[in-house]
């Protein structure tokens, strides 16, 4: 569904992303992890058109989308959230999502946009009250709104930039479950960006690890968590916990199977 | 909802009846001016309310007035054709200036400066081509009279024309306000990247709203020219006129449909009061008063007079409902 080849982004002399290639298969959840500043958000910004790549190719459903204007990529079937939620404060919650439903699906009338908004709000668990203000939402609520906006654009591929910091443990679990439900129930392929490994490792099918703009590991969560370079990057802190979590998840899968 | 409709119809009938009941030419003259300028200020607010503060609208107004008059005087082109041509000219100019601004993300103060330059350029062109435009001495369309020339001597006809155009302006304002484009513009004015991530073509939406605003402003300029039968760079173009638009729109309130109209009534009546009580000794005083008031309004009453009044009226009954 997505094939990225030799993606590079330079800011002046600084290489934010250096020759990164990867693929995402339909129906997959790919975890994208790495320490702060490793280039995760830069990759997202290039995939969604917010930043034009310096070099490289991004094939989405066989179509080259590298360097396209962001609205064309969004209308073409990619949805994205921002790491720090960026709601429109002067619009109500419902209007925020309706806007995304209207423009993100290529303007097929207001009724269709409102229906899309209602579905997206129900999916993330926010009320579809027409006048509720954004100001009433807390950190978790704003994350949900961000997700609802992305879903309302009708994506085939969802780029979820979820630094789950600022949420407590149960909220993190909820967010992780929600992404899994989005994939299972709506059939949306997901790339999930995160800098904490723990929660992510339990949900994703495959993980890709970035450090200083380069891909240092890719594979199944359990394998990646045991990778020496990955452990080094994370200084062992998160890796131990993640390793345990991944092993537990694999054990569970085996039982389920 | 029905009461509201009845209210609008009654108001409309009253407005249409005014010149037939009270035909004092001076009062009608003031009303015509208020309506034409209200339309111009409404046109400005259509983009101004979304944070696209333009100081170039004096330029669009000048183009509307001068292109119409020049076509009539030099090429015998009737204003019925000349006005659409002048609007098209303003529209093309708006796109030429706005596209690079929007494409390369020139926003906020920088956008204001670019539009300010536009006003200045139009003013300079009018003064520099004085052989055709009369320069700063002003310009008069050739008198012919009649419908083909769009020249009428009686105030009642002009009042009805101005009323119709003003109403059309309000209808456009309302259509935009109700439409998705106003949501998109609100989103864009807050965060262009987030708006684009929602699928909004930021450049196209901004261009649309700018084009509508520029076309309407040019029409206001053309109407002003046809009504006054005299235009000068000071009265229909340039930076002073642009500032006057910003001031009146902000004083009345840019977020409500009738705000710019309230602003027009206040500014025109203020200018008249100053003129009558101080005569020629007070030339330019109105601009001084505008300047001081503008500062006070931006600080203390950013929603303008009408916006604040409506807030006062509508907010108290809402509170008990919420609790």
Coordinates of C-alpha atoms in Angstrom, one line a residue:
Chain A
X1 CA 0.0 0.0 0.0
X2 CA 2.9 2.4 0.8
X3 CA 6.4 2.0 -0.6
X4 CA 9.0 4.6 0.5
X5 CA 12.3 4.6 -1.3
X6 CA 15.4 6.6 -0.4
X7 CA 13.5 9.3 1.5
X8 CA 15.8 12.1 2.5
X9 CA 15.2 15.5 4.0
X10 CA 17.9 18.1 4.5
X11 CA 17.4 21.4 6.4
X12 CA 20.4 23.4 5.2
X13 CA 23.4 21.1 5.9
X14 CA 21.5 19.1 8.5
X15 CA 20.2 15.7 7.4
X16 CA 17.0 15.2 9.3
X17 CA 16.2 12.0 7.4
X18 CA 18.8 10.1 5.5
X19 CA 17.9 7.6 2.8
X20 CA 15.1 5.8 4.6
X21 CA 13.2 3.1 2.8
X22 CA 10.3 1.0 4.0
X23 CA 7.0 -0.6 3.0
X24 CA 3.6 -0.8 4.7
X25 CA 1.2 -3.6 3.8
X26 CA -2.6 -3.2 3.6
X27 CA -4.2 -3.8 7.0
X28 CA -1.0 -3.6 8.9
X29 CA -0.1 -1.5 11.9
X30 CA 3.5 -0.3 11.6
X31 CA 5.1 1.2 14.7
X32 CA 7.6 3.9 14.1
X33 CA 9.7 4.6 17.1
X34 CA 12.9 6.4 18.0
X35 CA 14.1 8.9 20.6
X36 CA 13.1 12.6 20.4
X37 CA 14.6 14.3 17.4
X38 CA 15.2 11.1 15.5
X39 CA 13.1 12.2 12.6
X40 CA 9.7 10.5 13.2
X41 CA 7.6 13.6 12.8
X42 CA 9.7 14.7 9.8
X43 CA 8.8 11.4 8.0
X44 CA 5.2 12.0 8.8
X45 CA 5.4 15.5 7.5
X46 CA 6.8 14.3 4.2
X47 CA 4.2 11.4 3.9
X48 CA 1.4 13.9 4.5
X49 CA 2.8 16.7 2.3
X50 CA 3.4 19.2 5.0
X51 CA 7.1 19.1 4.1
X52 CA 8.4 18.4 0.6
X53 CA 11.2 15.7 0.6
X54 CA 14.6 16.6 -0.6
X55 CA 14.9 13.3 -2.4
X56 CA 13.2 10.0 -2.5
X57 CA 10.0 8.5 -3.7
X58 CA 6.7 7.8 -1.8
X59 CA 4.4 5.4 -3.7
X60 CA 0.9 5.3 -2.2
X61 CA -1.4 2.7 -3.8
X62 CA 1.1 2.8 -6.7
X63 CA 0.8 6.6 -7.1
X64 CA 3.8 8.9 -6.5
X65 CA 2.8 11.4 -3.8
X66 CA 6.2 12.8 -2.8
X67 CA 6.0 16.6 -3.0
X68 CA 2.3 16.8 -3.6
X69 CA 0.3 19.6 -1.8
X70 CA -1.0 18.3 1.6
X71 CA -4.6 18.7 0.7
X72 CA -4.2 16.5 -2.4
X73 CA -2.6 13.8 -0.3
X74 CA -5.3 14.0 2.4
X75 CA -8.1 13.9 -0.2
X76 CA -6.2 11.0 -1.9
X77 CA -6.7 8.8 1.1
X78 CA -4.1 9.6 3.8
X79 CA -5.1 10.9 7.2
X80 CA -2.9 12.3 9.8
X81 CA -2.8 13.5 13.4
X82 CA -0.3 16.0 14.9
X83 CA 1.8 15.1 17.8
X84 CA 0.6 18.2 19.7
X85 CA -3.2 18.3 19.0
X86 CA -4.1 21.2 16.7
X87 CA -7.8 21.8 17.0
X88 CA -9.6 24.8 15.6
X89 CA -10.6 26.7 18.7
X90 CA -13.1 29.0 17.0
X91 CA -15.1 26.0 15.7
X92 CA -17.1 23.6 17.8
X93 CA -15.9 20.0 18.2
X94 CA -18.5 18.9 15.7
X95 CA -17.6 21.6 13.2
X96 CA -13.9 20.6 13.5
X97 CA -14.7 17.1 12.4
X98 CA -17.3 18.1 9.8
X99 CA -14.7 20.4 8.2
X100 CA -12.4 17.4 7.8
X101 CA -15.2 15.3 6.5
X102 CA -16.2 17.9 4.0
X103 CA -12.8 18.9 2.5
X104 CA -10.9 15.7 3.3
X105 CA -13.3 13.5 1.2
X106 CA -13.3 15.9 -1.7
X107 CA -16.4 17.9 -1.0
X108 CA -19.4 15.6 -1.4
X109 CA -21.9 17.8 0.3
X110 CA -22.6 18.8 3.8
X111 CA -24.9 15.9 4.7
X112 CA -22.2 13.4 3.9
X113 CA -19.6 15.3 5.8
X114 CA -21.8 15.5 8.9
X115 CA -22.5 11.8 8.6
X116 CA -18.8 11.1 8.4
X117 CA -18.2 13.4 11.4
X118 CA -20.8 11.5 13.5
X119 CA -19.2 8.2 12.6
X120 CA -15.7 9.4 13.5
X121 CA -16.8 11.0 16.8
X122 CA -18.6 7.7 17.7
X123 CA -15.5 5.7 16.9
X124 CA -13.2 7.8 19.2
X125 CA -15.9 8.2 21.8
X126 CA -16.6 11.9 21.7
X127 CA -20.2 13.2 21.9
X128 CA -21.7 14.4 18.6
X129 CA -23.2 17.4 20.2
X130 CA -23.3 20.2 17.6
X131 CA -22.3 23.0 19.8
X132 CA -19.9 21.6 22.4
X133 CA -16.8 23.7 22.5
X134 CA -13.2 22.5 22.1
X135 CA -12.3 24.4 25.3
X136 CA -14.0 21.7 27.4
X137 CA -11.6 19.0 26.3
X138 CA -8.6 17.8 28.3
X139 CA -5.4 16.3 27.0
X140 CA -7.0 12.9 26.2
X141 CA -10.1 14.6 24.7
X142 CA -7.9 16.7 22.4
X143 CA -6.1 13.5 21.2
X144 CA -9.4 11.9 20.5
X145 CA -10.6 15.0 18.5
X146 CA -7.3 14.9 16.5
X147 CA -8.0 11.3 15.7
X148 CA -11.6 12.0 14.8
X149 CA -10.6 14.7 12.4
X150 CA -8.1 12.3 10.7
X151 CA -10.8 9.6 10.5
X152 CA -13.4 11.9 9.0
X153 CA -11.2 12.6 6.0
X154 CA -11.8 8.9 5.0
X155 CA -8.3 7.6 5.1
X156 CA -7.0 4.3 3.7
X157 CA -3.7 5.0 5.5
X158 CA -3.7 6.7 8.9
X159 CA -0.6 8.4 10.2
X160 CA -1.1 8.6 13.9
X161 CA 1.5 10.8 15.6
X162 CA 0.8 9.8 19.2
X163 CA 3.4 10.8 21.6
X164 CA 1.3 9.4 24.4
X165 CA 3.2 11.5 27.0
X166 CA 0.8 13.5 29.1
X167 CA -1.6 10.6 29.3
X168 CA -1.8 8.2 32.3
X169 CA -1.4 4.5 31.9
X170 CA -5.1 3.6 31.4
X171 CA -5.5 6.4 28.9
X172 CA -2.5 5.1 27.0
X173 CA -4.1 1.6 26.9
X174 CA -7.3 3.1 25.7
X175 CA -5.5 5.0 22.9
X176 CA -3.7 1.8 21.9
X177 CA -6.9 -0.2 21.8
X178 CA -8.6 2.5 19.8
X179 CA -5.9 2.3 17.1
X180 CA -6.4 -1.4 17.0
X181 CA -10.1 -1.1 16.7
X182 CA -9.7 1.5 13.9
X183 CA -7.7 -1.1 12.0
X184 CA -9.9 -4.1 12.8
X185 CA -13.3 -2.4 12.3
X186 CA -12.6 0.1 9.6
X187 CA -9.8 -1.7 7.8
X188 CA -7.5 1.3 7.9
X189 CA -3.8 0.7 7.6
X190 CA -1.9 2.6 10.3
X191 CA 1.6 4.0 10.9
X192 CA 1.9 4.7 14.6
X193 CA 4.6 7.1 15.8
X194 CA 5.6 6.9 19.4
X195 CA 8.7 7.4 21.4
X196 CA 7.8 5.2 24.3
X197 CA 8.1 1.6 23.3
X198 CA 5.9 -0.1 26.0
X199 CA 2.3 0.3 24.8
X200 CA 3.1 0.4 21.2
X201 CA 4.9 -3.0 21.2
X202 CA 1.7 -4.8 22.3
X203 CA -0.4 -3.5 19.4
X204 CA 1.8 -3.2 16.3
X205 CA 2.5 -5.9 13.7
X206 CA 5.9 -4.6 12.8
X207 CA 8.2 -1.9 14.2
X208 CA 10.7 0.4 12.6
X209 CA 13.3 2.2 14.7
X210 CA 14.8 5.5 13.7
X211 CA 17.9 7.2 15.2
X212 CA 19.4 10.4 13.9
X213 CA 17.3 10.2 10.8
X214 CA 18.4 6.7 9.8
X215 CA 16.6 3.4 10.0
X216 CA 18.5 1.2 12.5
X217 CA 16.1 -1.7 12.9
X218 CA 12.9 -3.1 11.4
X219 CA 11.0 -6.3 12.2
X220 CA 8.7 -8.0 14.6
X221 CA 8.3 -6.2 18.0
X222 CA 10.0 -9.0 19.9
X223 CA 13.0 -9.1 17.6
X224 CA 13.4 -5.4 17.5
X225 CA 13.2 -5.0 21.2
X226 CA 16.1 -7.5 21.5
X227 CA 18.3 -5.7 18.9
X228 CA 21.5 -4.5 20.4
X229 CA 21.5 -1.1 18.6
X230 CA 17.9 -0.4 19.6
X231 CA 18.8 -1.2 23.3
X232 CA 21.7 1.1 23.0
X233 CA 19.6 3.9 21.6
X234 CA 17.2 3.5 24.4
X235 CA 19.9 3.0 27.0
X236 CA 18.2 -0.1 28.2
X237 CA 15.6 2.0 30.0
X238 CA 12.5 1.4 27.9
X239 CA 13.9 -1.7 26.2
X240 CA 13.7 -4.0 29.2
X241 CA 10.1 -3.2 29.9
X242 CA 9.2 -3.4 26.2
X243 CA 11.0 -6.7 25.8
X244 CA 8.9 -8.1 28.6
X245 CA 5.7 -6.6 27.2
X246 CA 6.5 -8.0 23.7
X247 CA 7.3 -11.5 25.0
X248 CA 4.0 -11.4 27.0
X249 CA 2.1 -10.3 23.9
X250 CA 3.6 -13.1 21.8
X251 CA 2.7 -15.6 24.5
X252 CA -0.8 -14.4 24.4
X253 CA -1.0 -14.6 20.7
X254 CA 0.2 -18.1 20.8
X255 CA -2.5 -19.0 23.3
X256 CA -5.2 -17.3 21.1
X257 CA -4.0 -19.2 18.1
Chain B
X1 CA -37.7 31.4 12.8
X2 CA -40.9 32.6 11.1
X3 CA -40.9 35.7 13.3
X4 CA -37.5 36.5 12.0
X5 CA -38.6 36.2 8.4
X6 CA -41.5 38.4 9.0
X7 CA -39.2 40.9 10.7
X8 CA -36.9 40.9 7.7
X9 CA -39.8 41.4 5.3
X10 CA -41.2 44.3 7.3
X11 CA -37.8 45.9 7.5
X12 CA -37.3 45.5 3.8
X13 CA -40.7 47.2 3.0
X14 CA -39.9 50.0 5.4
X15 CA -36.5 50.5 3.7
X16 CA -38.1 50.5 0.2
X17 CA -40.8 52.9 1.3
X18 CA -38.4 55.5 2.8
X19 CA -37.8 57.7 -0.3
X20 CA -41.6 57.8 -1.1
X21 CA -42.5 58.9 2.5
X22 CA -39.6 61.2 3.2
X23 CA -38.1 62.7 0.1
X24 CA -35.7 65.3 1.6
X25 CA -32.8 65.2 -0.9
X26 CA -30.1 65.9 1.7
X27 CA -31.3 63.0 3.9
X28 CA -31.6 60.7 0.9
X29 CA -28.1 61.7 -0.2
X30 CA -26.8 60.7 3.1
X31 CA -28.7 57.4 3.0
X32 CA -27.4 56.6 -0.5
X33 CA -23.8 57.3 0.7
X34 CA -24.3 55.1 3.8
X35 CA -25.6 52.3 1.6
X36 CA -22.9 52.4 -0.9
X37 CA -20.1 52.6 1.7
X38 CA -21.8 49.9 3.8
X39 CA -21.6 47.7 0.8
X40 CA -17.9 48.5 0.4
X41 CA -17.2 47.9 4.1
X42 CA -19.2 44.6 4.0
X43 CA -17.0 43.6 1.0
X44 CA -13.9 44.3 3.1
X45 CA -15.2 42.4 6.1
X46 CA -15.9 39.3 3.9
X47 CA -12.1 38.7 4.0
X48 CA -11.2 40.9 6.9
X49 CA -13.2 38.9 9.4
X50 CA -11.0 35.9 8.7
X51 CA -7.8 37.7 9.6
X52 CA -7.0 38.7 6.0
X53 CA -6.6 42.3 6.8
X54 CA -6.2 44.1 3.5
X55 CA -5.2 47.7 3.1
X56 CA -5.4 47.2 -0.7
X57 CA -9.2 47.7 -1.0
X58 CA -8.8 51.4 -1.7
X59 CA -7.1 50.1 -4.9
X60 CA -10.0 47.8 -5.9
X61 CA -12.4 50.6 -5.2
X62 CA -10.4 53.0 -7.3
X63 CA -10.2 50.5 -10.2
X64 CA -13.9 50.1 -10.1
X65 CA -14.5 53.8 -10.3
X66 CA -11.8 54.8 -12.7
X67 CA -12.0 51.9 -15.2
X68 CA -15.8 52.4 -15.5
X69 CA -15.4 56.2 -16.0
X70 CA -12.5 55.9 -18.4
X71 CA -14.2 53.3 -20.6
X72 CA -17.3 55.5 -20.8
X73 CA -15.4 58.7 -21.6
X74 CA -12.8 57.4 -24.0
X75 CA -14.4 54.4 -25.6
X76 CA -18.1 55.1 -25.2
X77 CA -18.5 51.8 -23.3
X78 CA -21.7 51.9 -21.3
X79 CA -21.3 51.4 -17.5
X80 CA -23.5 48.3 -17.9
X81 CA -20.5 46.7 -19.6
X82 CA -17.9 49.0 -18.1
X83 CA -18.7 48.0 -14.5
X84 CA -18.3 44.2 -15.1
X85 CA -15.1 45.0 -16.9
X86 CA -13.8 47.1 -14.0
X87 CA -14.8 44.4 -11.6
X88 CA -12.9 41.8 -13.8
X89 CA -9.8 44.1 -13.8
X90 CA -9.9 44.4 -10.0
X91 CA -10.4 40.6 -9.8
X92 CA -7.4 39.9 -12.0
X93 CA -5.3 42.3 -10.0
X94 CA -6.5 40.7 -6.7
X95 CA -5.5 37.2 -8.0
X96 CA -2.1 38.5 -9.3
X97 CA -1.2 40.0 -5.9
X98 CA -2.9 37.5 -3.7
X99 CA -1.7 34.2 -5.3
X100 CA 2.0 34.7 -4.6
X101 CA 1.1 35.9 -1.1
X102 CA -0.9 32.8 -0.3
X103 CA 1.3 30.4 -2.1
X104 CA 4.4 31.5 -0.3
X105 CA 2.6 31.9 3.1
X106 CA 2.8 35.7 3.4
X107 CA 0.4 36.2 6.3
X108 CA -0.2 38.6 9.1
X109 CA 1.7 41.9 9.1
X110 CA 3.5 41.0 5.9
X111 CA 0.3 40.5 4.0
X112 CA -1.0 43.8 5.3
X113 CA 2.2 45.5 4.0
X114 CA 1.9 43.9 0.5
X115 CA -1.7 45.1 0.2
X116 CA -0.7 48.5 1.4
X117 CA 1.7 48.7 -1.5
X118 CA -1.2 47.7 -3.8
X119 CA -3.2 50.7 -2.7
X120 CA -0.2 52.9 -3.1
X121 CA 0.5 51.6 -6.6
X122 CA -3.1 52.1 -7.8
X123 CA -3.0 55.7 -6.4
X124 CA 0.3 56.4 -8.1
X125 CA -0.9 55.1 -11.5
X126 CA -4.0 57.3 -11.3
X127 CA -2.0 60.4 -10.5
X128 CA 0.7 59.6 -12.9
X129 CA -1.6 59.1 -15.9
X130 CA -3.2 62.5 -15.3
X131 CA -3.7 63.1 -19.1
X132 CA -6.3 60.5 -19.0
X133 CA -7.5 60.4 -15.3
X134 CA -7.2 64.0 -14.4
X135 CA -4.7 63.2 -11.7
X136 CA -5.3 64.5 -8.3
X137 CA -7.8 67.1 -9.6
X138 CA -10.3 64.4 -10.1
X139 CA -12.4 63.1 -12.9
X140 CA -15.9 63.4 -14.2
X141 CA -17.8 60.9 -16.3
X142 CA -19.3 62.5 -19.4
X143 CA -22.9 63.5 -18.8
X144 CA -25.5 61.8 -20.9
X145 CA -28.3 60.8 -18.5
X146 CA -30.6 57.8 -18.7
X147 CA -30.5 54.1 -18.1
X148 CA -27.8 53.3 -20.8
X149 CA -25.4 55.7 -19.1
X150 CA -26.5 54.6 -15.7
X151 CA -26.9 58.3 -14.7
X152 CA -29.9 59.4 -12.8
X153 CA -30.7 62.8 -11.4
X154 CA -33.3 61.8 -8.9
X155 CA -32.2 60.5 -5.5
X156 CA -35.0 58.0 -5.2
X157 CA -33.7 55.9 -8.1
X158 CA -30.2 56.0 -6.6
X159 CA -31.5 55.1 -3.2
X160 CA -33.3 52.0 -4.6
X161 CA -30.2 50.9 -6.6
X162 CA -27.9 51.4 -3.6
X163 CA -30.4 49.5 -1.4
X164 CA -30.5 46.6 -3.8
X165 CA -26.8 46.3 -4.0
X166 CA -26.4 46.7 -0.2
X167 CA -28.9 43.8 0.2
X168 CA -27.1 41.7 -2.3
X169 CA -23.9 42.3 -0.2
X170 CA -25.7 41.1 2.9
X171 CA -27.0 38.0 1.1
X172 CA -23.4 37.2 0.0
X173 CA -22.1 37.7 3.5
X174 CA -24.8 35.4 4.9
X175 CA -24.2 32.7 2.2
X176 CA -20.5 32.7 3.1
X177 CA -21.2 32.7 6.8
X178 CA -23.5 29.7 6.5
X179 CA -21.3 27.8 4.1
X180 CA -18.4 25.4 4.7
X181 CA -16.0 28.1 3.4
X182 CA -16.4 30.2 6.5
X183 CA -15.4 27.1 8.6
X184 CA -12.5 26.5 6.4
X185 CA -11.4 30.2 6.6
X186 CA -11.7 30.1 10.4
X187 CA -9.6 27.0 10.4
X188 CA -7.0 28.6 8.0
X189 CA -6.8 31.8 10.1
X190 CA -6.0 29.7 13.1
X191 CA -3.6 27.1 11.7
X192 CA -2.9 26.7 8.0
X193 CA -1.0 23.3 8.4
X194 CA -3.8 21.8 10.4
X195 CA -6.4 23.1 7.9
X196 CA -4.4 21.5 5.1
X197 CA -4.3 18.2 7.1
X198 CA -8.1 18.3 7.2
X199 CA -8.0 18.4 3.4
X200 CA -8.5 22.1 2.9
X201 CA -6.8 23.6 -0.2
X202 CA -5.6 26.6 1.8
X203 CA -4.4 28.7 -1.1
X204 CA -7.6 28.1 -3.2
X205 CA -10.0 28.9 -0.3
X206 CA -8.1 32.1 0.5
X207 CA -8.1 33.1 -3.2
X208 CA -11.8 32.5 -3.5
X209 CA -12.7 34.8 -0.5
X210 CA -10.2 37.5 -1.7
X211 CA -11.7 37.4 -5.2
X212 CA -15.3 37.8 -4.0
X213 CA -14.2 40.6 -1.7
X214 CA -12.3 42.4 -4.5
X215 CA -15.1 42.1 -7.1
X216 CA -17.6 43.5 -4.6
X217 CA -15.3 46.4 -3.7
X218 CA -14.8 47.3 -7.3
X219 CA -18.6 47.4 -7.8
X220 CA -18.9 49.8 -4.8
X221 CA -16.3 52.1 -6.4
X222 CA -18.1 52.0 -9.8
X223 CA -21.5 52.8 -8.1
X224 CA -19.9 55.6 -6.1
X225 CA -18.6 57.1 -9.3
X226 CA -21.9 56.8 -11.1
X227 CA -23.7 58.4 -8.2
X228 CA -21.4 61.3 -7.4
X229 CA -20.4 61.9 -11.0
X230 CA -17.0 63.0 -9.7
X231 CA -14.1 60.9 -8.5
X232 CA -10.7 61.9 -7.2
X233 CA -7.9 59.7 -6.0
X234 CA -8.5 60.8 -2.4
X235 CA -12.2 59.8 -2.3
X236 CA -12.2 56.4 -4.0
X237 CA -8.7 55.1 -3.9
X238 CA -5.4 55.0 -2.0
X239 CA -4.4 54.3 1.5
X240 CA -6.7 56.8 3.2
X241 CA -9.8 55.0 1.7
X242 CA -8.4 51.6 2.7
X243 CA -7.8 52.8 6.3
X244 CA -11.3 54.2 6.3
X245 CA -12.7 50.8 5.4
X246 CA -10.7 49.0 8.1
X247 CA -11.9 51.6 10.7
X248 CA -15.6 51.6 9.8
X249 CA -15.7 47.8 9.6
X250 CA -14.0 47.3 13.0
X251 CA -16.1 50.0 14.7
X252 CA -19.3 48.4 13.5
X253 CA -18.1 44.9 14.0
X254 CA -16.6 42.5 11.3
X255 CA -18.1 39.4 12.7
X256 CA -21.8 40.3 12.3
X257 CA -23.6 40.9 9.0
X258 CA -24.8 44.4 9.8
X259 CA -21.6 45.5 11.6
X260 CA -20.0 47.2 8.6
X261 CA -23.3 49.0 7.9
X262 CA -23.4 50.3 11.4
X263 CA -19.8 51.4 10.9
X264 CA -20.7 53.2 7.7
X265 CA -23.6 55.0 9.3
X266 CA -21.4 56.2 12.2
X267 CA -18.4 57.3 10.1
X268 CA -20.5 59.1 7.5
X269 CA -22.6 60.9 10.1
X270 CA -19.5 61.8 12.1
X271 CA -17.9 63.3 9.0
X272 CA -21.2 65.3 8.3
X273 CA -21.5 66.5 11.9
X274 CA -17.9 67.7 11.9
X275 CA -18.4 69.4 8.5
X276 CA -21.5 71.2 9.5
X277 CA -20.4 72.3 12.9
X278 CA -16.8 73.3 12.0
X279 CA -17.1 73.9 8.3
X280 CA -13.9 73.9 6.3
X281 CA -11.9 74.5 9.4
X282 CA -12.4 70.9 10.3
X283 CA -11.2 69.3 7.1
X284 CA -9.3 66.1 8.0
X285 CA -10.5 66.1 11.6
X286 CA -12.6 63.1 10.9
X287 CA -9.5 61.2 10.1
X288 CA -7.9 62.2 13.4
X289 CA -11.0 61.1 15.3
X290 CA -11.0 57.8 13.3
X291 CA -7.5 57.1 14.3
X292 CA -8.0 57.7 18.0
X293 CA -11.3 55.7 17.9
X294 CA -9.7 52.9 16.0
X295 CA -7.0 52.4 18.7
X296 CA -9.7 52.5 21.5
X297 CA -11.9 50.0 19.6
X298 CA -9.2 47.5 19.0
X299 CA -8.3 47.5 22.6
X300 CA -11.7 47.8 24.3
X301 CA -14.3 46.6 21.9
X302 CA -12.7 44.3 19.3
X303 CA -16.1 42.9 18.2
X304 CA -17.2 46.4 17.3
X305 CA -20.4 48.2 18.4
X306 CA -23.0 45.9 16.9
X307 CA -21.1 42.8 17.7
X308 CA -20.8 43.8 21.4
X309 CA -24.5 44.9 21.5
X310 CA -25.6 41.5 20.1
X311 CA -23.3 39.7 22.6
X312 CA -25.0 41.6 25.5
X313 CA -28.5 40.8 24.2
X314 CA -27.9 37.1 23.5
X315 CA -25.6 36.0 26.2
X316 CA -27.7 36.5 29.5
X317 CA -30.5 34.0 28.5
X318 CA -28.0 31.4 27.5
X319 CA -26.4 31.0 30.9
X320 CA -29.3 29.5 32.8
X321 CA -29.8 26.9 30.0
X322 CA -26.3 25.6 30.4
X323 CA -26.4 25.0 34.2

